[in-house]
Amino acid sequence: MSAVNGIAQRLPYQTNSTLRQQINAGDVQYEDLHLSHMSQMVRSGFFQKLDMAIVEVCAVTEEGYLIPTTSLGNTTAFVDCADRIIVEVNTTQPKALKGFHDVYDVQPVPHRDVIPIVHPDDRVGVPYIVCDPKKIVAIVPCDIPDKPAKLAPPDAEFEAMSAHLIRFLHEEVAAGRLPKHLLPLQSGVGSVANAVIQGLCRSDFEHLTVYTEVIQEGIFDLFDAGKLDFASGTSMTLSEKGLQRFYDRIDEYRKKIIFRPLEISNSPGVIRRLGVIAMNTALEFDIYGNVNSTHVLGTKIMNGIGGSGDFARNAYLTFFFTKSIAKNGDISSIVPMCSHIDHTEHDVDVFVTEQGLADVRGLCPKERALKIINQCAHPDYRPMLSDYFQRAMGTTKHANTPHILSEALSWHQRFAETKTMRV
């Protein structure tokens, strides 16, 4: 649709390169939302009346129930609220997907009840979407398969981040702050998050569980390595090889995977109750612990916040990962001040790069700065960050969060002008 200029406004998330270009050119209006908020906003009428929904399924039952494919997302809310529905039956998706889904409808406020999930494998709903047949105005076939994800293969830097994570988790178990089988894991979207979760295959952790949004390749690697018992999510993003692995062993995986509506998979209450360990990716973070996960140089959208905020704010432990440098070293992923902030210093416990890991729990901003600079920043940029921090303390007379306002975003400005953050 974006290729034919068919989109005027987009929300709540996107990953398409053509659409991204149109958003950053001002041709499409984009509102980036926490994914857990979308269904409630639709159900509550915050947007215009939903007149039409197009819903992908693998089958329609005689009762008019809809059997989704490999993604539930916000479909349930759209079906509930739309006046008319076009059902697209994707013939490339096997009917064997029946039984993967657990559809639990959230009631509107003030009649909302507790979502009764206390373990990642709890089933609390039905394996289909209930739809009033009178709403269905068309049922059309589709033969377009899922688009395979393109994930970068793990490299030495990815493996280093995984090693830092595994060592830290062992220390938490030894200190009695985590059980030996850990707590349910959440992993974000993309190559970094996928590579980090794959790294757990090389650990001695067993009987792991996952409560996440998107189930990626690394989670299937954990299944096949005998490390993972169960995974709950709202959708899958797999490579071509990964999709084939899923289809070839679909009956086996049906016993180990649940797809839930997004308002359940990303429910803050469930995330808090389960004690999820959240692991997401940053574009950059600053020396005081704020995270930018969406905007390049503070202005151009990459993808969106997705569900990372849902998990980061409510998890038992929140990690953010990134490589310490980008663009062949011309960009430092650790900066004096983030050019855009999606997750504040209050929401993050641990920062990880290939250089090391900074556990900032219980630290004041100045203590966090020293730890992040010394343990996460690239050696090429560490002296520059230390220099900024020391001068900022002098300029502000050791204020709680020392900044030199005229320089706080100068690294981004320097890159915009010279194509490098280096001095």
Short mmCIF file of C-alpha atoms in Angstrom, two decimals:
data_model
loop_
_atom_site.label_atom_id
_atom_site.label_comp_id
_atom_site.label_asym_id
_atom_site.label_seq_id
_atom_site.Cartn_x
_atom_site.Cartn_y
_atom_site.Cartn_z
CA MET A 1 0.00 0.00 0.00
CA SER A 2 2.82 2.41 0.75
CA ALA A 3 4.36 1.73 -2.67
CA VAL A 4 1.21 3.09 -4.35
CA ASN A 5 0.83 5.98 -1.88
CA GLY A 6 -2.16 4.26 -0.30
CA ILE A 7 -1.42 5.23 3.32
CA ALA A 8 -2.10 8.68 4.75
CA GLN A 9 -1.63 7.83 8.43
CA ARG A 10 0.07 4.92 10.17
CA LEU A 11 0.03 3.64 13.75
CA PRO A 12 1.12 2.07 16.05
CA TYR A 13 4.32 0.49 14.56
CA GLN A 14 6.02 -0.17 11.23
CA THR A 15 9.05 -1.98 9.80
CA ASN A 16 8.65 -1.39 6.07
CA SER A 17 11.49 0.49 4.32
CA THR A 18 9.23 2.21 1.76
CA LEU A 19 6.82 3.35 4.45
CA ARG A 20 9.72 4.50 6.64
CA GLN A 21 11.02 6.71 3.82
CA GLN A 22 7.56 8.23 3.32
CA ILE A 23 7.18 8.92 7.04
CA ASN A 24 10.58 10.60 7.23
CA ALA A 25 9.79 12.60 4.08
CA GLY A 26 6.57 13.88 5.66
CA ASP A 27 4.32 12.09 3.17
CA VAL A 28 2.73 9.80 5.80
CA GLN A 29 1.68 10.91 9.28
CA TYR A 30 2.96 8.40 11.83
CA GLU A 31 1.95 8.04 15.48
CA ASP A 32 4.26 5.75 17.43
CA LEU A 33 2.34 4.03 20.24
CA HIS A 34 3.00 1.52 22.97
CA LEU A 35 1.48 -1.61 21.45
CA SER A 36 -0.42 -2.52 24.62
CA HIS A 37 -2.33 0.79 24.31
CA MET A 38 -3.68 0.27 20.80
CA SER A 39 -6.55 -2.12 21.51
CA GLN A 40 -7.85 -0.06 24.41
CA MET A 41 -7.76 3.10 22.29
CA VAL A 42 -9.72 1.36 19.53
CA ARG A 43 -12.23 -0.18 21.93
CA SER A 44 -12.72 3.12 23.75
CA GLY A 45 -13.43 5.09 20.59
CA PHE A 46 -10.38 7.36 20.88
CA PHE A 47 -9.99 7.16 17.09
CA GLN A 48 -12.66 7.61 14.45
CA LYS A 49 -15.24 4.85 14.17
CA LEU A 50 -13.69 1.69 12.77
CA ASP A 51 -15.72 1.03 9.66
CA MET A 52 -13.68 -1.74 8.03
CA ALA A 53 -11.16 -4.37 9.15
CA ILE A 54 -9.23 -6.75 6.90
CA VAL A 55 -8.34 -9.90 8.83
CA GLU A 56 -5.98 -12.69 7.78
CA VAL A 57 -6.94 -16.24 8.82
CA CYS A 58 -6.04 -19.79 7.90
CA ALA A 59 -9.65 -21.00 8.20
CA VAL A 60 -13.23 -20.00 8.99
CA THR A 61 -15.35 -22.48 10.96
CA GLU A 62 -18.98 -23.26 10.26
CA GLU A 63 -19.91 -21.14 13.27
CA GLY A 64 -18.11 -18.17 11.76
CA TYR A 65 -15.18 -18.42 14.16
CA LEU A 66 -11.89 -17.16 12.73
CA ILE A 67 -8.69 -19.21 13.06
CA PRO A 68 -5.78 -16.75 12.86
CA THR A 69 -2.42 -17.44 11.23
CA THR A 70 0.97 -16.83 12.86
CA SER A 71 -0.02 -13.45 14.29
CA LEU A 72 -2.85 -12.34 16.53
CA GLY A 73 -1.76 -8.78 17.29
CA ASN A 74 -4.75 -6.44 17.64
CA THR A 75 -7.02 -8.55 15.41
CA THR A 76 -9.46 -9.38 18.19
CA ALA A 77 -10.10 -5.72 18.96
CA PHE A 78 -10.53 -4.90 15.27
CA VAL A 79 -13.03 -7.73 14.81
CA ASP A 80 -14.95 -6.66 17.91
CA CYS A 81 -15.14 -3.00 16.90
CA ALA A 82 -15.35 -2.89 13.09
CA ASP A 83 -18.72 -2.44 11.38
CA ARG A 84 -17.65 -4.58 8.42
CA ILE A 85 -14.98 -7.25 8.03
CA ILE A 86 -13.18 -8.66 5.02
CA VAL A 87 -11.76 -12.08 5.85
CA GLU A 88 -8.63 -12.99 3.90
CA VAL A 89 -8.00 -16.76 3.95
CA ASN A 90 -4.29 -17.28 3.37
CA THR A 91 -4.00 -20.60 1.58
CA THR A 92 -0.24 -20.78 2.22
CA GLN A 93 -0.90 -21.08 5.96
CA PRO A 94 -1.67 -24.61 7.20
CA LYS A 95 -4.94 -25.40 8.94
CA ALA A 96 -2.71 -27.13 11.50
CA LEU A 97 -2.30 -23.68 13.07
CA LYS A 98 -5.61 -24.41 14.77
CA GLY A 99 -4.90 -24.83 18.48
CA PHE A 100 -1.96 -22.41 18.72
CA HIS A 101 -4.11 -19.46 19.77
CA ASP A 102 -5.53 -18.42 23.13
CA VAL A 103 -7.99 -15.58 22.62
CA TYR A 104 -9.05 -13.80 25.80
CA ASP A 105 -11.16 -10.68 25.36
CA VAL A 106 -10.43 -7.82 27.74
CA GLN A 107 -13.56 -6.12 29.04
CA PRO A 108 -13.89 -2.33 28.84
CA VAL A 109 -13.31 -0.22 31.93
CA PRO A 110 -14.78 0.00 34.53
CA HIS A 111 -15.84 -3.66 34.16
CA ARG A 112 -12.35 -5.07 33.55
CA ASP A 113 -11.37 -8.15 35.49
CA VAL A 114 -7.97 -9.64 36.34
CA ILE A 115 -6.36 -11.50 33.43
CA PRO A 116 -5.97 -14.96 35.06
CA ILE A 117 -2.50 -15.82 33.73
CA VAL A 118 -0.05 -16.91 36.44
CA HIS A 119 2.26 -19.07 34.29
CA PRO A 120 3.38 -18.52 30.67
CA ASP A 121 1.63 -21.73 29.53
CA ASP A 122 -1.76 -20.93 31.10
CA ARG A 123 -4.64 -21.07 28.62
CA VAL A 124 -7.44 -18.72 29.65
CA GLY A 125 -9.44 -18.17 26.45
CA VAL A 126 -10.56 -19.96 23.29
CA PRO A 127 -8.51 -21.07 20.25
CA TYR A 128 -10.36 -18.80 17.79
CA ILE A 129 -11.74 -15.30 17.33
CA VAL A 130 -15.50 -15.03 17.79
CA CYS A 131 -16.96 -12.99 14.95
CA ASP A 132 -20.53 -12.03 14.18
CA PRO A 133 -21.10 -13.53 10.69
CA LYS A 134 -23.35 -10.59 9.82
CA LYS A 135 -20.28 -8.34 9.88
CA ILE A 136 -18.42 -10.35 7.24
CA VAL A 137 -18.94 -8.71 3.87
CA ALA A 138 -16.42 -10.78 1.90
CA ILE A 139 -14.19 -13.83 2.19
CA VAL A 140 -11.28 -13.72 -0.23
CA PRO A 141 -8.38 -16.10 -0.87
CA CYS A 142 -4.73 -15.09 -0.60
CA ASP A 143 -1.65 -17.06 -1.64
CA ILE A 144 1.05 -14.72 -0.33
CA PRO A 145 3.29 -16.48 2.22
CA ASP A 146 4.80 -14.85 5.29
CA LYS A 147 7.71 -12.58 4.39
CA PRO A 148 10.87 -14.12 5.88
CA ALA A 149 12.84 -11.97 8.30
CA LYS A 150 16.39 -10.97 7.46
CA LEU A 151 18.46 -11.41 10.61
CA ALA A 152 22.18 -10.79 10.78
CA PRO A 153 24.11 -13.93 11.80
CA PRO A 154 25.69 -13.85 15.25
CA ASP A 155 29.18 -12.34 15.24
CA ALA A 156 31.88 -11.94 17.90
CA GLU A 157 30.21 -8.82 19.31
CA PHE A 158 26.82 -10.51 19.61
CA GLU A 159 28.49 -13.46 21.32
CA ALA A 160 30.26 -11.12 23.75
CA MET A 161 26.93 -9.54 24.73
CA SER A 162 25.43 -12.99 25.32
CA ALA A 163 28.41 -13.95 27.45
CA HIS A 164 28.00 -10.82 29.60
CA LEU A 165 24.29 -11.62 30.02
CA ILE A 166 24.86 -15.26 30.96
CA ARG A 167 27.52 -14.37 33.51
CA PHE A 168 25.24 -11.75 35.07
CA LEU A 169 22.28 -14.16 35.26
CA HIS A 170 24.47 -16.75 37.01
CA GLU A 171 25.50 -14.11 39.55
CA GLU A 172 21.85 -13.22 40.17
CA VAL A 173 20.99 -16.89 40.74
CA ALA A 174 23.94 -17.27 43.12
CA ALA A 175 22.80 -14.15 45.02
CA GLY A 176 19.28 -15.56 45.37
CA ARG A 177 17.68 -12.85 43.26
CA LEU A 178 16.66 -15.29 40.49
CA PRO A 179 15.55 -18.94 40.60
CA LYS A 180 17.84 -21.47 38.93
CA HIS A 181 15.52 -21.78 35.91
CA LEU A 182 15.30 -17.97 35.76
CA LEU A 183 11.99 -16.16 35.16
CA PRO A 184 10.02 -15.87 31.89
CA LEU A 185 12.15 -14.22 29.21
CA GLN A 186 11.11 -11.48 26.80
CA SER A 187 13.20 -10.64 23.77
CA GLY A 188 12.67 -7.75 21.37
CA VAL A 189 12.68 -7.71 17.59
CA GLY A 190 15.80 -7.59 15.43
CA SER A 191 19.23 -9.08 14.93
CA VAL A 192 20.73 -7.97 18.27
CA ALA A 193 17.88 -9.32 20.41
CA ASN A 194 17.73 -12.53 18.39
CA ALA A 195 21.48 -13.15 18.66
CA VAL A 196 21.45 -12.53 22.42
CA ILE A 197 18.65 -15.05 22.99
CA GLN A 198 20.44 -17.55 20.72
CA GLY A 199 23.46 -17.22 22.99
CA LEU A 200 21.52 -18.84 25.82
CA CYS A 201 21.76 -22.09 23.85
CA ARG A 202 25.41 -22.19 24.93
CA SER A 203 24.56 -21.69 28.59
CA ASP A 204 23.76 -24.34 31.18
CA PHE A 205 20.33 -22.85 31.93
CA GLU A 206 17.47 -25.32 31.40
CA HIS A 207 13.68 -25.46 31.66
CA LEU A 208 13.40 -21.85 30.54
CA THR A 209 10.10 -20.18 29.66
CA VAL A 210 9.30 -17.22 27.41
CA TYR A 211 6.58 -14.60 27.77
CA THR A 212 7.17 -12.19 24.92
CA GLU A 213 5.59 -10.30 22.07
CA VAL A 214 7.36 -11.59 18.94
CA ILE A 215 8.76 -15.12 18.80
CA GLN A 216 11.99 -15.02 16.78
CA GLU A 217 14.48 -17.57 15.46
CA GLY A 218 16.54 -17.74 18.66
CA ILE A 219 13.54 -19.02 20.62
CA PHE A 220 13.21 -21.99 18.27
CA ASP A 221 16.94 -22.62 18.67
CA LEU A 222 16.37 -22.78 22.43
CA PHE A 223 13.52 -25.27 21.87
CA ASP A 224 15.68 -27.46 19.69
CA ALA A 225 18.61 -27.29 22.14
CA GLY A 226 16.34 -28.64 24.88
CA LYS A 227 16.69 -25.44 26.92
CA LEU A 228 13.18 -24.02 26.55
CA ASP A 229 9.95 -25.60 27.79
CA PHE A 230 7.33 -23.09 26.60
CA ALA A 231 6.89 -19.79 24.76
CA SER A 232 3.98 -17.35 24.75
CA GLY A 233 3.78 -14.48 22.25
CA THR A 234 1.48 -12.68 19.86
CA SER A 235 3.29 -13.42 16.57
CA MET A 236 6.39 -14.91 14.91
CA THR A 237 9.17 -13.39 12.83
CA LEU A 238 11.36 -16.07 11.27
CA SER A 239 13.81 -16.50 8.42
CA GLU A 240 12.88 -18.64 5.43
CA LYS A 241 14.74 -21.56 6.99
CA GLY A 242 13.08 -20.90 10.33
CA LEU A 243 9.60 -20.84 8.79
CA GLN A 244 10.25 -24.18 7.12
CA ARG A 245 11.45 -25.63 10.44
CA PHE A 246 8.21 -24.44 12.07
CA TYR A 247 5.97 -25.90 9.37
CA ASP A 248 7.86 -29.21 9.27
CA ARG A 249 7.40 -29.70 13.02
CA ILE A 250 4.17 -27.82 13.57
CA ASP A 251 2.47 -30.58 15.60
CA GLU A 252 5.41 -30.68 18.01
CA TYR A 253 5.57 -26.91 18.40
CA ARG A 254 1.80 -26.64 19.00
CA LYS A 255 2.40 -28.22 22.42
CA LYS A 256 5.01 -25.56 23.29
CA ILE A 257 3.71 -22.28 21.84
CA ILE A 258 0.72 -19.99 22.46
CA PHE A 259 -0.23 -16.94 20.39
CA ARG A 260 -2.26 -14.39 22.38
CA PRO A 261 -3.90 -11.07 21.52
CA LEU A 262 -1.43 -8.22 21.85
CA GLU A 263 -3.33 -6.66 24.73
CA ILE A 264 -2.64 -9.91 26.64
CA SER A 265 0.92 -10.65 25.52
CA ASN A 266 1.92 -7.07 26.43
CA SER A 267 -0.34 -6.59 29.43
CA PRO A 268 1.57 -4.63 32.10
CA GLY A 269 -0.26 -6.49 34.86
CA VAL A 270 0.65 -9.94 33.53
CA ILE A 271 4.26 -8.88 32.85
CA ARG A 272 4.59 -7.64 36.44
CA ARG A 273 2.88 -10.72 37.90
CA LEU A 274 5.10 -13.19 36.03
CA GLY A 275 8.30 -11.29 36.86
CA VAL A 276 9.44 -11.15 33.24
CA ILE A 277 13.10 -10.57 32.34
CA ALA A 278 12.91 -8.01 29.51
CA MET A 279 15.69 -7.81 26.91
CA ASN A 280 15.39 -5.14 24.22
CA THR A 281 17.55 -3.20 21.79
CA ALA A 282 18.63 0.43 21.85
CA LEU A 283 19.81 2.68 19.04
CA GLU A 284 21.67 4.66 21.68
CA PHE A 285 21.69 5.31 25.41
CA ASP A 286 23.19 8.14 27.34
CA ILE A 287 25.57 8.20 30.28
CA TYR A 288 22.71 8.63 32.76
CA GLY A 289 20.69 5.68 31.50
CA ASN A 290 18.06 7.10 29.13
CA VAL A 291 17.37 5.03 26.02
CA ASN A 292 16.56 5.98 22.42
CA SER A 293 15.18 2.96 20.59
CA THR A 294 13.34 4.64 17.71
CA HIS A 295 14.88 7.79 16.17
CA VAL A 296 18.17 8.20 14.31
CA LEU A 297 19.80 11.49 15.37
CA GLY A 298 16.59 12.27 17.20
CA THR A 299 14.53 12.96 14.08
CA LYS A 300 14.24 10.07 11.61
CA ILE A 301 12.10 7.15 12.73
CA MET A 302 13.59 3.67 12.42
CA ASN A 303 10.71 1.32 13.32
CA GLY A 304 8.94 2.39 16.48
CA ILE A 305 8.79 1.71 20.20
CA GLY A 306 6.69 -1.41 19.65
CA GLY A 307 6.23 -3.33 22.87
CA SER A 308 9.61 -2.51 24.41
CA GLY A 309 8.06 0.12 26.70
CA ASP A 310 5.34 -2.29 27.84
CA PHE A 311 7.99 -4.71 29.03
CA ALA A 312 10.74 -2.31 30.13
CA ARG A 313 8.54 -0.41 32.56
CA ASN A 314 6.95 -3.49 34.13
CA ALA A 315 9.61 -6.22 34.06
CA TYR A 316 11.35 -7.74 37.07
CA LEU A 317 14.65 -7.02 35.32
CA THR A 318 15.06 -4.77 32.27
CA PHE A 319 18.07 -5.01 29.93
CA PHE A 320 18.94 -2.91 26.89
CA PHE A 321 21.52 -4.11 24.38
CA THR A 322 23.43 -2.37 21.62
CA LYS A 323 26.80 -2.49 19.95
CA SER A 324 28.97 0.29 21.37
CA ILE A 325 29.66 1.85 17.96
CA ALA A 326 27.99 2.04 14.55
CA LYS A 327 28.88 3.22 11.04
CA ASN A 328 32.42 1.80 11.25
CA GLY A 329 33.05 3.67 14.47
CA ASP A 330 31.80 7.08 13.36
CA ILE A 331 28.84 6.82 15.75
CA SER A 332 29.09 6.10 19.47
CA SER A 333 25.99 4.34 20.77
CA ILE A 334 26.72 5.81 24.19
CA VAL A 335 26.34 9.60 24.17
CA PRO A 336 26.19 12.46 26.70
CA MET A 337 22.45 12.91 26.13
CA CYS A 338 20.07 10.88 23.98
CA SER A 339 18.74 12.74 20.95
CA HIS A 340 15.31 11.17 21.58
CA ILE A 341 14.12 9.32 24.69
CA ASP A 342 11.77 6.34 24.61
CA HIS A 343 12.73 4.75 27.93
CA THR A 344 13.83 6.93 30.81
CA GLU A 345 16.55 6.20 33.33
CA HIS A 346 13.81 5.06 35.72
CA ASP A 347 12.87 2.06 33.59
CA VAL A 348 16.22 0.33 32.91
CA ASP A 349 18.29 -1.87 35.21
CA VAL A 350 21.13 -3.20 33.07
CA PHE A 351 22.95 -1.95 29.96
CA VAL A 352 24.96 -4.32 27.77
CA THR A 353 27.35 -3.78 24.85
CA GLU A 354 30.10 -6.01 23.52
CA GLN A 355 32.45 -4.04 25.80
CA GLY A 356 30.72 -5.04 29.03
CA LEU A 357 27.68 -4.84 31.28
CA ALA A 358 26.58 -2.02 33.58
CA ASP A 359 24.20 -2.94 36.39
CA VAL A 360 22.85 0.45 37.48
CA ARG A 361 20.26 -0.68 40.03
CA GLY A 362 20.32 1.52 43.09
CA LEU A 363 22.78 4.03 41.64
CA CYS A 364 22.38 7.80 41.45
CA PRO A 365 22.87 9.49 38.04
CA LYS A 366 26.55 10.31 38.61
CA GLU A 367 27.28 6.73 39.71
CA ARG A 368 25.42 5.41 36.67
CA ALA A 369 27.47 7.63 34.38
CA LEU A 370 30.78 6.28 35.65
CA LYS A 371 29.61 2.68 35.31
CA ILE A 372 28.12 3.08 31.83
CA ILE A 373 31.17 4.96 30.51
CA ASN A 374 33.72 2.54 31.96
CA GLN A 375 31.90 -0.70 31.23
CA CYS A 376 29.82 -0.13 28.08
CA ALA A 377 31.42 2.63 25.98
CA HIS A 378 33.88 1.86 23.20
CA PRO A 379 37.53 2.65 24.10
CA ASP A 380 37.67 5.20 21.25
CA TYR A 381 34.91 7.25 22.87
CA ARG A 382 35.50 6.57 26.55
CA PRO A 383 37.93 9.50 27.06
CA MET A 384 35.50 11.90 25.32
CA LEU A 385 32.61 10.77 27.53
CA SER A 386 34.73 11.00 30.69
CA ASP A 387 35.87 14.49 29.70
CA TYR A 388 32.28 15.64 29.16
CA PHE A 389 31.15 14.15 32.45
CA GLN A 390 33.95 15.73 34.50
CA ARG A 391 33.48 19.16 32.93
CA ALA A 392 29.70 18.91 33.40
CA MET A 393 30.18 18.24 37.10
CA GLY A 394 32.40 21.30 37.36
CA THR A 395 30.06 23.52 35.36
CA THR A 396 26.99 22.53 37.39
CA LYS A 397 28.86 22.27 40.71
CA HIS A 398 28.10 18.53 40.98
CA ALA A 399 24.37 18.79 40.25
CA ASN A 400 22.31 15.64 40.48
CA THR A 401 22.41 15.07 36.70
CA PRO A 402 25.30 17.17 35.37
CA HIS A 403 24.92 18.48 31.82
CA ILE A 404 26.54 21.20 29.76
CA LEU A 405 23.45 22.28 27.85
CA SER A 406 25.41 23.84 24.99
CA GLU A 407 27.24 20.53 24.42
CA ALA A 408 24.74 17.84 25.41
CA LEU A 409 23.68 17.16 21.79
CA SER A 410 26.90 18.36 20.16
CA TRP A 411 27.94 14.80 19.27
CA HIS A 412 24.84 14.40 17.09
CA GLN A 413 25.37 17.84 15.59
CA ARG A 414 28.98 16.98 14.78
CA PHE A 415 27.90 13.78 13.01
CA ALA A 416 25.23 15.66 11.04
CA GLU A 417 27.89 18.11 9.84
CA THR A 418 30.98 15.90 9.45
CA LYS A 419 29.60 12.32 9.30
CA THR A 420 31.47 11.34 12.45
CA MET A 421 31.13 11.87 16.19
CA ARG A 422 34.89 11.75 16.60
CA VAL A 423 36.87 14.86 17.37
#
